[in-house]
Amino acid sequence: MVDHKAVVAVEVRPHPIAAAFHHLLTFPVVEIDGREHVMKWGTGTIPLAAGQHRIRVFFRYRGQKRARLAETVREFTVDGAARRVSLAARLGPFNRSRFRIGDPVVQA
């Protein structure tokens, strides 16, 4: 069993122009190191061990099980002293837009 000493707080938001549409018809998914976490629009936390991690953020329409729309990937590192790592993922305003994942903010 992995000893989780930190959490990653991921804030996932649609663009304000399309927010009503996304809140009604889609849901975000955060994948960390190959493990999917179905989220709600807003902020969710996921336990995390120290080390190198890969995060993917995408959304699906309600009822879909495999789609990866607007997918973006980023790597980040959690050191042993970190208690919380905050990441913000923002979806752009257009249909062709992808998520943008900001720089991680580490809190010891």
Short mmCIF file of N, CA and C in Angstrom, two decimals:
data_model
loop_
_atom_site.label_atom_id
_atom_site.label_comp_id
_atom_site.label_asym_id
_atom_site.label_seq_id
_atom_site.Cartn_x
_atom_site.Cartn_y
_atom_site.Cartn_z
N MET A 1 0.83 -1.18 0.00
CA MET A 1 0.00 0.00 0.00
C MET A 1 0.88 1.25 0.00
N VAL A 2 0.51 2.25 -0.81
CA VAL A 2 1.27 3.49 -0.92
C VAL A 2 0.88 4.41 0.23
N ASP A 3 1.89 5.01 0.86
CA ASP A 3 1.65 5.95 1.95
C ASP A 3 1.38 7.33 1.36
N HIS A 4 0.13 7.79 1.42
CA HIS A 4 -0.24 9.09 0.87
C HIS A 4 0.02 10.16 1.91
N LYS A 5 0.99 11.01 1.64
CA LYS A 5 1.33 12.06 2.59
C LYS A 5 0.85 13.43 2.14
N ALA A 6 0.35 13.52 0.93
CA ALA A 6 -0.09 14.82 0.40
C ALA A 6 -1.39 14.61 -0.36
N VAL A 7 -2.03 15.71 -0.69
CA VAL A 7 -3.19 15.69 -1.57
C VAL A 7 -2.94 16.68 -2.69
N VAL A 8 -3.51 16.37 -3.85
CA VAL A 8 -3.51 17.34 -4.93
C VAL A 8 -4.94 17.87 -5.00
N ALA A 9 -5.06 19.18 -4.95
CA ALA A 9 -6.36 19.85 -5.08
C ALA A 9 -6.44 20.39 -6.50
N VAL A 10 -7.35 19.84 -7.27
CA VAL A 10 -7.48 20.23 -8.67
C VAL A 10 -8.77 21.03 -8.83
N GLU A 11 -8.61 22.27 -9.25
CA GLU A 11 -9.76 23.12 -9.54
C GLU A 11 -10.01 23.05 -11.03
N VAL A 12 -11.15 22.49 -11.44
CA VAL A 12 -11.49 22.29 -12.84
C VAL A 12 -12.68 23.19 -13.18
N ARG A 13 -12.47 24.10 -14.10
CA ARG A 13 -13.52 25.08 -14.43
C ARG A 13 -13.70 25.19 -15.95
N PRO A 14 -14.95 25.27 -16.40
CA PRO A 14 -15.19 25.59 -17.80
C PRO A 14 -15.07 27.10 -18.00
N HIS A 15 -14.95 27.53 -19.21
CA HIS A 15 -14.92 28.97 -19.51
C HIS A 15 -16.30 29.55 -19.15
N PRO A 16 -16.35 30.76 -18.61
CA PRO A 16 -17.64 31.36 -18.22
C PRO A 16 -18.68 31.42 -19.34
N ILE A 17 -18.22 31.60 -20.58
CA ILE A 17 -19.15 31.66 -21.71
C ILE A 17 -19.93 30.35 -21.87
N ALA A 18 -19.26 29.23 -21.64
CA ALA A 18 -19.88 27.92 -21.84
C ALA A 18 -20.20 27.20 -20.53
N ALA A 19 -20.09 27.88 -19.41
CA ALA A 19 -20.23 27.22 -18.10
C ALA A 19 -21.59 26.56 -17.93
N ALA A 20 -22.68 27.23 -18.26
CA ALA A 20 -24.01 26.65 -18.07
C ALA A 20 -24.16 25.35 -18.87
N PHE A 21 -23.68 25.36 -20.10
CA PHE A 21 -23.71 24.17 -20.95
C PHE A 21 -22.95 23.02 -20.29
N HIS A 22 -21.72 23.28 -19.85
CA HIS A 22 -20.89 22.22 -19.28
C HIS A 22 -21.44 21.71 -17.95
N HIS A 23 -21.95 22.60 -17.12
CA HIS A 23 -22.51 22.16 -15.84
C HIS A 23 -23.71 21.23 -16.04
N LEU A 24 -24.47 21.43 -17.10
CA LEU A 24 -25.64 20.60 -17.35
C LEU A 24 -25.32 19.30 -18.09
N LEU A 25 -24.38 19.35 -19.04
CA LEU A 25 -24.23 18.23 -19.97
C LEU A 25 -22.91 17.49 -19.91
N THR A 26 -21.92 17.98 -19.17
CA THR A 26 -20.62 17.33 -19.16
C THR A 26 -20.11 17.18 -17.73
N PHE A 27 -19.06 16.40 -17.59
CA PHE A 27 -18.36 16.30 -16.31
C PHE A 27 -16.86 16.16 -16.59
N PRO A 28 -16.03 16.74 -15.71
CA PRO A 28 -14.59 16.64 -15.90
C PRO A 28 -14.04 15.33 -15.33
N VAL A 29 -12.94 14.90 -15.90
CA VAL A 29 -12.22 13.72 -15.41
C VAL A 29 -10.76 14.13 -15.23
N VAL A 30 -10.22 13.78 -14.08
CA VAL A 30 -8.80 14.02 -13.79
C VAL A 30 -8.15 12.65 -13.69
N GLU A 31 -7.13 12.43 -14.50
CA GLU A 31 -6.39 11.16 -14.47
C GLU A 31 -5.00 11.46 -13.93
N ILE A 32 -4.63 10.79 -12.87
CA ILE A 32 -3.29 10.95 -12.31
C ILE A 32 -2.59 9.60 -12.34
N ASP A 33 -1.47 9.56 -13.03
CA ASP A 33 -0.67 8.35 -13.16
C ASP A 33 -1.51 7.17 -13.65
N GLY A 34 -2.40 7.44 -14.62
CA GLY A 34 -3.19 6.39 -15.25
C GLY A 34 -4.47 6.02 -14.53
N ARG A 35 -4.75 6.62 -13.39
CA ARG A 35 -5.98 6.31 -12.64
C ARG A 35 -6.97 7.47 -12.77
N GLU A 36 -8.17 7.15 -13.31
CA GLU A 36 -9.18 8.18 -13.53
C GLU A 36 -9.95 8.51 -12.26
N HIS A 37 -10.24 9.80 -12.12
CA HIS A 37 -11.05 10.30 -11.01
C HIS A 37 -12.14 11.17 -11.63
N VAL A 38 -13.38 10.69 -11.59
CA VAL A 38 -14.50 11.46 -12.10
C VAL A 38 -14.76 12.58 -11.10
N MET A 39 -14.83 13.80 -11.60
CA MET A 39 -14.95 14.97 -10.73
C MET A 39 -16.26 15.69 -11.01
N LYS A 40 -16.51 16.70 -10.20
CA LYS A 40 -17.54 17.69 -10.47
C LYS A 40 -16.81 18.97 -10.84
N TRP A 41 -17.48 19.84 -11.59
CA TRP A 41 -16.87 21.13 -11.89
C TRP A 41 -16.65 21.85 -10.57
N GLY A 42 -15.46 22.34 -10.35
CA GLY A 42 -15.08 22.96 -9.08
C GLY A 42 -13.77 22.36 -8.62
N THR A 43 -13.59 22.25 -7.30
CA THR A 43 -12.34 21.74 -6.75
C THR A 43 -12.57 20.40 -6.06
N GLY A 44 -11.71 19.46 -6.38
CA GLY A 44 -11.71 18.15 -5.73
C GLY A 44 -10.30 17.80 -5.30
N THR A 45 -10.18 16.92 -4.31
CA THR A 45 -8.85 16.52 -3.83
C THR A 45 -8.64 15.03 -4.05
N ILE A 46 -7.38 14.70 -4.30
CA ILE A 46 -6.97 13.32 -4.55
C ILE A 46 -5.70 13.06 -3.75
N PRO A 47 -5.66 11.98 -2.94
CA PRO A 47 -4.43 11.67 -2.19
C PRO A 47 -3.29 11.32 -3.14
N LEU A 48 -2.08 11.69 -2.71
CA LEU A 48 -0.93 11.56 -3.59
C LEU A 48 0.34 11.29 -2.79
N ALA A 49 1.17 10.44 -3.29
CA ALA A 49 2.47 10.16 -2.67
C ALA A 49 3.52 11.10 -3.27
N ALA A 50 4.63 11.23 -2.59
CA ALA A 50 5.74 12.04 -3.12
C ALA A 50 6.29 11.38 -4.38
N GLY A 51 6.81 12.20 -5.28
CA GLY A 51 7.41 11.69 -6.51
C GLY A 51 6.92 12.42 -7.73
N GLN A 52 7.28 11.90 -8.90
CA GLN A 52 6.91 12.46 -10.20
C GLN A 52 5.53 11.93 -10.58
N HIS A 53 4.66 12.81 -11.08
CA HIS A 53 3.30 12.44 -11.46
C HIS A 53 2.93 13.04 -12.80
N ARG A 54 2.00 12.38 -13.48
CA ARG A 54 1.46 12.88 -14.74
C ARG A 54 -0.05 13.04 -14.56
N ILE A 55 -0.52 14.26 -14.83
CA ILE A 55 -1.95 14.55 -14.72
C ILE A 55 -2.51 14.81 -16.11
N ARG A 56 -3.68 14.26 -16.36
CA ARG A 56 -4.44 14.53 -17.58
C ARG A 56 -5.81 15.04 -17.14
N VAL A 57 -6.29 16.04 -17.83
CA VAL A 57 -7.62 16.58 -17.54
C VAL A 57 -8.39 16.60 -18.85
N PHE A 58 -9.63 16.14 -18.82
CA PHE A 58 -10.50 16.13 -19.99
C PHE A 58 -11.93 16.12 -19.51
N PHE A 59 -12.88 16.21 -20.43
CA PHE A 59 -14.27 16.09 -20.03
C PHE A 59 -14.99 15.08 -20.90
N ARG A 60 -16.13 14.63 -20.41
CA ARG A 60 -17.00 13.72 -21.14
C ARG A 60 -18.43 14.25 -21.06
N TYR A 61 -19.22 13.92 -22.07
CA TYR A 61 -20.64 14.19 -21.98
C TYR A 61 -21.27 13.14 -21.07
N ARG A 62 -22.30 13.54 -20.36
CA ARG A 62 -22.99 12.59 -19.47
C ARG A 62 -23.41 11.38 -20.29
N GLY A 63 -23.20 10.21 -19.75
CA GLY A 63 -23.52 8.96 -20.43
C GLY A 63 -22.36 8.36 -21.21
N GLN A 64 -21.30 9.13 -21.44
CA GLN A 64 -20.12 8.59 -22.13
C GLN A 64 -19.20 7.92 -21.13
N LYS A 65 -18.52 6.90 -21.56
CA LYS A 65 -17.60 6.20 -20.68
C LYS A 65 -16.15 6.24 -21.14
N ARG A 66 -15.90 6.60 -22.42
CA ARG A 66 -14.54 6.51 -22.92
C ARG A 66 -13.99 7.79 -23.56
N ALA A 67 -14.82 8.74 -23.88
CA ALA A 67 -14.35 9.94 -24.59
C ALA A 67 -13.35 10.73 -23.74
N ARG A 68 -12.44 11.41 -24.42
CA ARG A 68 -11.44 12.27 -23.76
C ARG A 68 -11.41 13.60 -24.50
N LEU A 69 -12.38 14.44 -24.25
CA LEU A 69 -12.54 15.69 -24.97
C LEU A 69 -11.73 16.81 -24.30
N ALA A 70 -11.09 17.63 -25.11
CA ALA A 70 -10.29 18.78 -24.65
C ALA A 70 -9.12 18.34 -23.76
N GLU A 71 -8.60 17.16 -23.97
CA GLU A 71 -7.56 16.58 -23.11
C GLU A 71 -6.25 17.37 -23.13
N THR A 72 -5.70 17.53 -21.95
CA THR A 72 -4.39 18.16 -21.77
C THR A 72 -3.63 17.36 -20.72
N VAL A 73 -2.31 17.30 -20.88
CA VAL A 73 -1.47 16.54 -19.95
C VAL A 73 -0.35 17.44 -19.44
N ARG A 74 0.08 17.17 -18.22
CA ARG A 74 1.19 17.91 -17.61
C ARG A 74 1.85 17.01 -16.58
N GLU A 75 3.15 17.16 -16.43
CA GLU A 75 3.88 16.44 -15.38
C GLU A 75 4.22 17.41 -14.26
N PHE A 76 4.24 16.88 -13.04
CA PHE A 76 4.62 17.68 -11.89
C PHE A 76 5.22 16.78 -10.83
N THR A 77 5.94 17.38 -9.90
CA THR A 77 6.63 16.63 -8.85
C THR A 77 6.11 17.06 -7.49
N VAL A 78 5.94 16.09 -6.62
CA VAL A 78 5.57 16.35 -5.23
C VAL A 78 6.74 15.90 -4.37
N ASP A 79 7.32 16.85 -3.62
CA ASP A 79 8.43 16.45 -2.75
C ASP A 79 7.88 15.94 -1.41
N GLY A 80 8.72 15.32 -0.63
CA GLY A 80 8.31 14.69 0.62
C GLY A 80 7.77 15.65 1.67
N ALA A 81 8.09 16.96 1.55
CA ALA A 81 7.63 17.94 2.54
C ALA A 81 6.26 18.52 2.19
N ALA A 82 5.79 18.31 0.97
CA ALA A 82 4.51 18.89 0.54
C ALA A 82 3.34 18.21 1.23
N ARG A 83 2.40 19.00 1.67
CA ARG A 83 1.16 18.48 2.26
C ARG A 83 0.00 18.63 1.28
N ARG A 84 0.09 19.66 0.44
CA ARG A 84 -0.98 19.95 -0.51
C ARG A 84 -0.37 20.59 -1.76
N VAL A 85 -0.81 20.14 -2.91
CA VAL A 85 -0.42 20.72 -4.18
C VAL A 85 -1.70 21.17 -4.88
N SER A 86 -1.76 22.43 -5.24
CA SER A 86 -2.95 22.96 -5.91
C SER A 86 -2.66 23.15 -7.39
N LEU A 87 -3.59 22.72 -8.21
CA LEU A 87 -3.51 22.88 -9.66
C LEU A 87 -4.83 23.44 -10.17
N ALA A 88 -4.77 24.33 -11.13
CA ALA A 88 -5.97 24.87 -11.76
C ALA A 88 -6.01 24.43 -13.21
N ALA A 89 -7.13 23.86 -13.63
CA ALA A 89 -7.33 23.46 -15.02
C ALA A 89 -8.52 24.24 -15.55
N ARG A 90 -8.29 25.00 -16.61
CA ARG A 90 -9.32 25.86 -17.19
C ARG A 90 -9.60 25.43 -18.62
N LEU A 91 -10.87 25.32 -18.96
CA LEU A 91 -11.29 24.98 -20.31
C LEU A 91 -11.49 26.27 -21.10
N GLY A 92 -11.03 26.28 -22.33
CA GLY A 92 -11.18 27.47 -23.17
C GLY A 92 -12.61 27.67 -23.64
N PRO A 93 -12.89 28.80 -24.32
CA PRO A 93 -14.26 29.16 -24.67
C PRO A 93 -14.82 28.49 -25.93
N PHE A 94 -13.96 27.92 -26.76
CA PHE A 94 -14.42 27.40 -28.04
C PHE A 94 -14.50 25.87 -28.03
N ASN A 95 -15.25 25.29 -28.98
CA ASN A 95 -15.37 23.84 -29.08
C ASN A 95 -14.02 23.16 -29.29
N ARG A 96 -13.13 23.81 -29.98
CA ARG A 96 -11.81 23.21 -30.23
C ARG A 96 -10.82 23.48 -29.09
N SER A 97 -11.22 24.23 -28.09
CA SER A 97 -10.33 24.58 -26.98
C SER A 97 -9.96 23.35 -26.15
N ARG A 98 -8.78 23.40 -25.58
CA ARG A 98 -8.32 22.37 -24.65
C ARG A 98 -8.23 22.98 -23.26
N PHE A 99 -8.08 22.12 -22.28
CA PHE A 99 -7.81 22.59 -20.94
C PHE A 99 -6.41 23.18 -20.89
N ARG A 100 -6.21 24.15 -20.05
CA ARG A 100 -4.88 24.66 -19.71
C ARG A 100 -4.67 24.35 -18.24
N ILE A 101 -3.57 23.71 -17.92
CA ILE A 101 -3.24 23.39 -16.53
C ILE A 101 -2.15 24.34 -16.07
N GLY A 102 -2.43 25.10 -15.03
CA GLY A 102 -1.48 26.07 -14.52
C GLY A 102 -0.35 25.42 -13.75
N ASP A 103 0.60 26.24 -13.34
CA ASP A 103 1.72 25.76 -12.54
C ASP A 103 1.24 25.27 -11.17
N PRO A 104 1.81 24.19 -10.68
CA PRO A 104 1.42 23.69 -9.36
C PRO A 104 1.87 24.65 -8.26
N VAL A 105 1.02 24.78 -7.25
CA VAL A 105 1.33 25.59 -6.08
C VAL A 105 1.45 24.62 -4.91
N VAL A 106 2.66 24.56 -4.32
CA VAL A 106 2.95 23.59 -3.26
C VAL A 106 2.84 24.27 -1.90
N GLN A 107 2.10 23.62 -1.00
CA GLN A 107 1.99 24.10 0.38
C GLN A 107 2.59 23.05 1.29
N ALA A 108 3.57 23.47 2.08
CA ALA A 108 4.26 22.53 2.99
C ALA A 108 3.47 22.33 4.27
#
